[in-house]
PDB file of C-alpha atoms in Angstrom:
ATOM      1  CA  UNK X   1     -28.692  -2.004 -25.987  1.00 54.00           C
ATOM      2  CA  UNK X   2     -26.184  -0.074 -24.364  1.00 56.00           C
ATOM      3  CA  UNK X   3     -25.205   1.695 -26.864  1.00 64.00           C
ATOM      4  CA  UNK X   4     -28.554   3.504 -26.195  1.00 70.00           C
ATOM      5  CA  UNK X   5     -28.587   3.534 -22.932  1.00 66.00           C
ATOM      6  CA  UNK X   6     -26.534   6.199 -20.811  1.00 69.00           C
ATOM      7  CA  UNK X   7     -27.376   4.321 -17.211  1.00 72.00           C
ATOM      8  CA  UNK X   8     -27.115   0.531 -16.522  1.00 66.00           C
ATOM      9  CA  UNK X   9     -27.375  -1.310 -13.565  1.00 73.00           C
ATOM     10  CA  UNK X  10     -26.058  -4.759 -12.627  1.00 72.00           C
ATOM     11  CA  UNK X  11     -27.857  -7.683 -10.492  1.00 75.00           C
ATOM     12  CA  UNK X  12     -28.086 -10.698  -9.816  1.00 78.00           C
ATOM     13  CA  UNK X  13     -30.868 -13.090 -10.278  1.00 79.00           C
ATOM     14  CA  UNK X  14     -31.951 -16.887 -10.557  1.00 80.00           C
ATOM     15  CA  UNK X  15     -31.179 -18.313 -13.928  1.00 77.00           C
ATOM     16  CA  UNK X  16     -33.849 -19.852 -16.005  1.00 73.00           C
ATOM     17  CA  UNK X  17     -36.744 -18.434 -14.143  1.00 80.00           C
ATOM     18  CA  UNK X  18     -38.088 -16.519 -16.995  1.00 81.00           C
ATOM     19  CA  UNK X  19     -36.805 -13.357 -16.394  1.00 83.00           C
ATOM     20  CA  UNK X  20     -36.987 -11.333 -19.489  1.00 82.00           C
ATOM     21  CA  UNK X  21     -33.790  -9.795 -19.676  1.00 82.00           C
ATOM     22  CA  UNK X  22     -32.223 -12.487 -18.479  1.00 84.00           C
ATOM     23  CA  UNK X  23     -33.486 -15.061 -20.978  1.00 86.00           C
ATOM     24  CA  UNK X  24     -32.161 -11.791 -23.636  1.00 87.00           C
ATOM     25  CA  UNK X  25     -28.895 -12.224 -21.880  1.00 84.00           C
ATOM     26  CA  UNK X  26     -28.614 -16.233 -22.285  1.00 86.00           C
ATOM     27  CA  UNK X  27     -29.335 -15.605 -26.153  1.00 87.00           C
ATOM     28  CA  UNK X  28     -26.627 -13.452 -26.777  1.00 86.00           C
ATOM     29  CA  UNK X  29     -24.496 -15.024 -24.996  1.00 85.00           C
ATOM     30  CA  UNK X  30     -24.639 -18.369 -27.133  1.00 86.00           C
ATOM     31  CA  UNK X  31     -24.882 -16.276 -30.052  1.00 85.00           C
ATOM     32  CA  UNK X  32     -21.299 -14.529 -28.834  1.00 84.00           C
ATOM     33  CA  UNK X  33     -20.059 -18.012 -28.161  1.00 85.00           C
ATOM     34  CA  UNK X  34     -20.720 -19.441 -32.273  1.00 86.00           C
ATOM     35  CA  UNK X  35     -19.389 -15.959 -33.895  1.00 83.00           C
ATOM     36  CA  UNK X  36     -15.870 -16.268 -35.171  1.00 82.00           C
ATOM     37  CA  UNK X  37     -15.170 -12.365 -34.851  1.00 80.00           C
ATOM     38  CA  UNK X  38     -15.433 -10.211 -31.730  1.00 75.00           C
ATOM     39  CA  UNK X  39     -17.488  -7.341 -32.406  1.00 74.00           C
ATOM     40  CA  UNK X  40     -16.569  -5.541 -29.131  1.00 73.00           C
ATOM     41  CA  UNK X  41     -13.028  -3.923 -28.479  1.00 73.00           C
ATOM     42  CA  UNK X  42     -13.029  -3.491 -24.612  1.00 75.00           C
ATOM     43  CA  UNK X  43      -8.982  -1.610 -25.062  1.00 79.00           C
ATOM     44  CA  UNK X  44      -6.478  -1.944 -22.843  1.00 81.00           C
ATOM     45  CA  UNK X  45      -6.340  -0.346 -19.060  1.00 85.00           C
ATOM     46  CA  UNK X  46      -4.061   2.517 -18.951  1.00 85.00           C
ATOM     47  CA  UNK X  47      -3.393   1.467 -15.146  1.00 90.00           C
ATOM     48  CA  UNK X  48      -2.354  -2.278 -16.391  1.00 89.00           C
ATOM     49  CA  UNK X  49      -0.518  -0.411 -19.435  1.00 87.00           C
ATOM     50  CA  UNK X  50       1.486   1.929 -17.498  1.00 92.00           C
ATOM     51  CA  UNK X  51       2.355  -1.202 -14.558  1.00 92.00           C
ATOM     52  CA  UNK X  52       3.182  -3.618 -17.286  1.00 92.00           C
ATOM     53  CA  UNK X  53       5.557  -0.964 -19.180  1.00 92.00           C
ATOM     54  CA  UNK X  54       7.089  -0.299 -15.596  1.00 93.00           C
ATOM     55  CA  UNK X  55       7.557  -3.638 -14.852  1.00 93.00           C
ATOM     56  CA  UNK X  56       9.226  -4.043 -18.012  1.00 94.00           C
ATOM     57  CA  UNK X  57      11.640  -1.096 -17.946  1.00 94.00           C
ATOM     58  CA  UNK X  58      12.703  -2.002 -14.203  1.00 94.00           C
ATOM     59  CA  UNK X  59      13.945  -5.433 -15.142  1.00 95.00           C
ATOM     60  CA  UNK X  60      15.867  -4.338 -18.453  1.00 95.00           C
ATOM     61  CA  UNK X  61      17.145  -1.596 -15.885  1.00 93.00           C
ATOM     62  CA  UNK X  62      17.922  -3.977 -13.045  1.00 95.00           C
ATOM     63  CA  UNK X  63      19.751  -6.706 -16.153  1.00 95.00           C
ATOM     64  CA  UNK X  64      21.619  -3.578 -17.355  1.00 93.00           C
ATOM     65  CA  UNK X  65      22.720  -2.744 -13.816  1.00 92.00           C
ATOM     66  CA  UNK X  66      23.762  -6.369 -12.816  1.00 93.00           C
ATOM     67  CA  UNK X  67      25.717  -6.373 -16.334  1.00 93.00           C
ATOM     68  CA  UNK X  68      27.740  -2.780 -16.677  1.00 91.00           C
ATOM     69  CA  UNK X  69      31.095  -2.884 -15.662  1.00 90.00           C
ATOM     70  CA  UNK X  70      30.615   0.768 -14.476  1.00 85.00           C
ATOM     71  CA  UNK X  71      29.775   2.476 -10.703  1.00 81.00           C
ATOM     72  CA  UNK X  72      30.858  -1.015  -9.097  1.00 83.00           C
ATOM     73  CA  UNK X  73      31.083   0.931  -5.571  1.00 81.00           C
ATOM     74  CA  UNK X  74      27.490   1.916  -6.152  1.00 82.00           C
ATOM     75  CA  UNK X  75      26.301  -1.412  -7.106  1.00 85.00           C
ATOM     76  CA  UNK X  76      27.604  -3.011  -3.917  1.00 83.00           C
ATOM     77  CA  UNK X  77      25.637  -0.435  -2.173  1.00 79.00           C
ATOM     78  CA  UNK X  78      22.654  -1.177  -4.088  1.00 82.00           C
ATOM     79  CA  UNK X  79      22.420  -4.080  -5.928  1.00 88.00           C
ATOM     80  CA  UNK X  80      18.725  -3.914  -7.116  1.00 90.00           C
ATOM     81  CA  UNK X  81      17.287  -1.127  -9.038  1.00 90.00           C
ATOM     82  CA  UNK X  82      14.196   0.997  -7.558  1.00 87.00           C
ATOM     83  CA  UNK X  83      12.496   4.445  -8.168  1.00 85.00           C
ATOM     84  CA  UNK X  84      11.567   4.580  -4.157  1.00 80.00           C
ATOM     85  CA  UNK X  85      14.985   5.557  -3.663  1.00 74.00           C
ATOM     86  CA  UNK X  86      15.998   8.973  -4.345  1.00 69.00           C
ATOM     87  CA  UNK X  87      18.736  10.811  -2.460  1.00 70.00           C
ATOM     88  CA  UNK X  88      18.398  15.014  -3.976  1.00 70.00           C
ATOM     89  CA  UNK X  89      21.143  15.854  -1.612  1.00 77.00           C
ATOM     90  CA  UNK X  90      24.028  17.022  -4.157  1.00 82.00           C
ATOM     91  CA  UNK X  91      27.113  15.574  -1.601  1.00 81.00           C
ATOM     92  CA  UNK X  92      25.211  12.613  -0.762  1.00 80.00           C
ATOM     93  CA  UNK X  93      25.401  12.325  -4.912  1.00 80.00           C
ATOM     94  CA  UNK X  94      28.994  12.733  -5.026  1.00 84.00           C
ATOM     95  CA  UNK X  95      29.399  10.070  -2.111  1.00 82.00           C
ATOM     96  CA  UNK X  96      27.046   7.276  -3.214  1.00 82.00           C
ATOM     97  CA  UNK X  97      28.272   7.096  -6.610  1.00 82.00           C
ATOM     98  CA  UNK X  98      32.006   8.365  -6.095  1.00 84.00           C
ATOM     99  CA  UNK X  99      32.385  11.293  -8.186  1.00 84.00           C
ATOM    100  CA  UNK X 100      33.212  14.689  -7.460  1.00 82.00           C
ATOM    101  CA  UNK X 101      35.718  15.802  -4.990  1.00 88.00           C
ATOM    102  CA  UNK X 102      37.094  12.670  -4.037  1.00 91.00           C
ATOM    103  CA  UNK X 103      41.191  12.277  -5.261  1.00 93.00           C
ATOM    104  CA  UNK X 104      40.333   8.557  -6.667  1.00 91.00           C
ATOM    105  CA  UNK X 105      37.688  10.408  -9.363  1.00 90.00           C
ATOM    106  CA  UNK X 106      39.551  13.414 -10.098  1.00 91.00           C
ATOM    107  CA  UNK X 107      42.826  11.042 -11.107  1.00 93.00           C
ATOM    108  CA  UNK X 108      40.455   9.349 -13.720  1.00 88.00           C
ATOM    109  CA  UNK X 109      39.038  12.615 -15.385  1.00 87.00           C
ATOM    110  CA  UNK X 110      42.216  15.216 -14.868  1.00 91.00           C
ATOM    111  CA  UNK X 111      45.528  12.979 -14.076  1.00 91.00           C
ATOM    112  CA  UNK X 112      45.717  14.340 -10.331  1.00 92.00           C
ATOM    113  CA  UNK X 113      47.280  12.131  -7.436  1.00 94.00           C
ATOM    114  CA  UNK X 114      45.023   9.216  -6.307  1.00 95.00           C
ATOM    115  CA  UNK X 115      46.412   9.515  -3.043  1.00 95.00           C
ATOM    116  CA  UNK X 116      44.494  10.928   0.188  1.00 94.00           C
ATOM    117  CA  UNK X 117      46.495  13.539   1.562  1.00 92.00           C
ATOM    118  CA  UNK X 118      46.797  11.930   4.559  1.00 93.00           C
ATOM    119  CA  UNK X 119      49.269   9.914   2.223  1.00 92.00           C
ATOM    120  CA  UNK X 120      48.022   6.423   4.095  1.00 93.00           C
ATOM    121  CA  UNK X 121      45.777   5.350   1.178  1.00 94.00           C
ATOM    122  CA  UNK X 122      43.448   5.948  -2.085  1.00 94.00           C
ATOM    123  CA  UNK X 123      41.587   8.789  -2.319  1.00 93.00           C
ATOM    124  CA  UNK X 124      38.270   6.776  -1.944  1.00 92.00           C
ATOM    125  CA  UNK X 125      34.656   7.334  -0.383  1.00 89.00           C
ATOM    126  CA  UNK X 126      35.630   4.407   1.639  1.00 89.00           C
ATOM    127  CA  UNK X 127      38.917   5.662   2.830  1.00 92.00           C
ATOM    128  CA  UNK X 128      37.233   8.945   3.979  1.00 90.00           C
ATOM    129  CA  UNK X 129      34.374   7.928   5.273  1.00 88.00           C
ATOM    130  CA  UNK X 130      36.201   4.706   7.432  1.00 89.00           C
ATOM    131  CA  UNK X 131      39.561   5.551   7.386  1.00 88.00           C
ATOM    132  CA  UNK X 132      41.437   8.642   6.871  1.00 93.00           C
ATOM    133  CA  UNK X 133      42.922  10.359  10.383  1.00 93.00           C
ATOM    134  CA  UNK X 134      41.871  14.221   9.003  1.00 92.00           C
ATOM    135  CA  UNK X 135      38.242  13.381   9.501  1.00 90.00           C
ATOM    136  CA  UNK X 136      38.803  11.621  12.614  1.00 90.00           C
ATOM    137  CA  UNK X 137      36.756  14.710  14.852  1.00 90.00           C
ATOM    138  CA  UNK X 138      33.807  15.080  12.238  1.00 88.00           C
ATOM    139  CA  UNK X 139      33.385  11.420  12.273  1.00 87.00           C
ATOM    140  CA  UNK X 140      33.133  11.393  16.186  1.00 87.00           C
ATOM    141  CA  UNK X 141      31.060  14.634  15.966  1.00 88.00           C
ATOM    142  CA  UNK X 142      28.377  13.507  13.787  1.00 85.00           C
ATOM    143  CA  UNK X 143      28.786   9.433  12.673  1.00 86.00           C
ATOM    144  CA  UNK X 144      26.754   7.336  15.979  1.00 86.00           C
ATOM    145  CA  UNK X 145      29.243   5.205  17.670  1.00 85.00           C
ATOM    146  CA  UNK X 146      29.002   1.803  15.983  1.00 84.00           C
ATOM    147  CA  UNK X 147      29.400   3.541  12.590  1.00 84.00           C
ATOM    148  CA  UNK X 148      32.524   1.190  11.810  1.00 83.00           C
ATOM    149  CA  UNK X 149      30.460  -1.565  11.614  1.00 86.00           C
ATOM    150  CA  UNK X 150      28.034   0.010   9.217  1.00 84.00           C
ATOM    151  CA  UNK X 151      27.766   0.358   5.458  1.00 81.00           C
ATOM    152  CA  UNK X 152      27.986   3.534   3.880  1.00 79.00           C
ATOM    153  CA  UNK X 153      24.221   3.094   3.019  1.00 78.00           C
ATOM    154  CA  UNK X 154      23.467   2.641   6.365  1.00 81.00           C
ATOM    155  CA  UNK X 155      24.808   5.784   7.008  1.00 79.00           C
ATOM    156  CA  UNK X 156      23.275   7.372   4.446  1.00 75.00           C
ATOM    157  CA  UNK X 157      19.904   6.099   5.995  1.00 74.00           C
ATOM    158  CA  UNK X 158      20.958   6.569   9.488  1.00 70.00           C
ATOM    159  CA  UNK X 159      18.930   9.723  11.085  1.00 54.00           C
ATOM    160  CA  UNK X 160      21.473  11.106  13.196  1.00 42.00           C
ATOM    161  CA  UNK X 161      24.472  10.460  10.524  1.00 43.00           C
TER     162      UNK X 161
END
């Protein structure tokens, strides 16, 4: 029937009244329940595809990310994995995952100095951002007062920062 029929229309009505099409539909439906194959392939969703595969690849991500031994700093900044975040600023790049510039990341790829060249500590986002008595004024100038007690995420996130 619908295979030759381009418009259908659902409704409800009393059961076992007699209604024609109704009494059709009770027939076929204990016929459908003694077949032993099903005749009609419904397929899959695409939606409920695409949200299971998602679901799927974000908790092989987030296992991956718990288990790597790499971008530690990152992790403690964000510990679970999510594609709502997205920071497309190239120097917020190089500060949220520690590469770049920074003296700590350019000892590991070309053998310069760790040290800040304030020579009181590591080279580190942390030691910049927190620490380091060269960027003493910008931090003043542009971090809101109770910056110390933030995290760099916060930071990151913080609208006048």
């Amino acid at each position: 029937m619908l295979r030759h029929k381009k418009h259908v229309e659902f409704s409800w009505v009393k059961a076992h009244i007699g209604i024609y099409g109704n009494e059709l539909a009770d027939v076929a439906a204990e016929y459908a329940t003694r077949r032993e194959a099903v005749d009609q392939v419904l397929g899959i969703p695409k939606s409920w595809l695409q949200y299971i595969l998602k679901q799927d690849t974000l908790l092989k991500w987030q296992k991956r990310w718990e288990s790597s031994p790499k971008s530690r700093f990152l992790y403690g900044l964000m510990s679970t994995v999510s594609t709502k975040r997205c920071y497309g600023d190239f120097f917020l790049n190089q500060i949220l995952t520690t590469h770049g510039c920074f003296p700590q990341h350019q000892h590991k790829f070309f053998g310069k100095s760790p040290s800040c060249i304030c020579g009181t500590d590591f080279g580190t986002v942390s030691h910049y951002i927190f620490g380091c008595s060269r960027y003493h004024f910008i931090r003043s100038r542009f971090f809101p007062l109770s910056f110390s007690s933030m995290s760099i995420l916060e930071l990151v996130n913080h609208h006048s920062a």
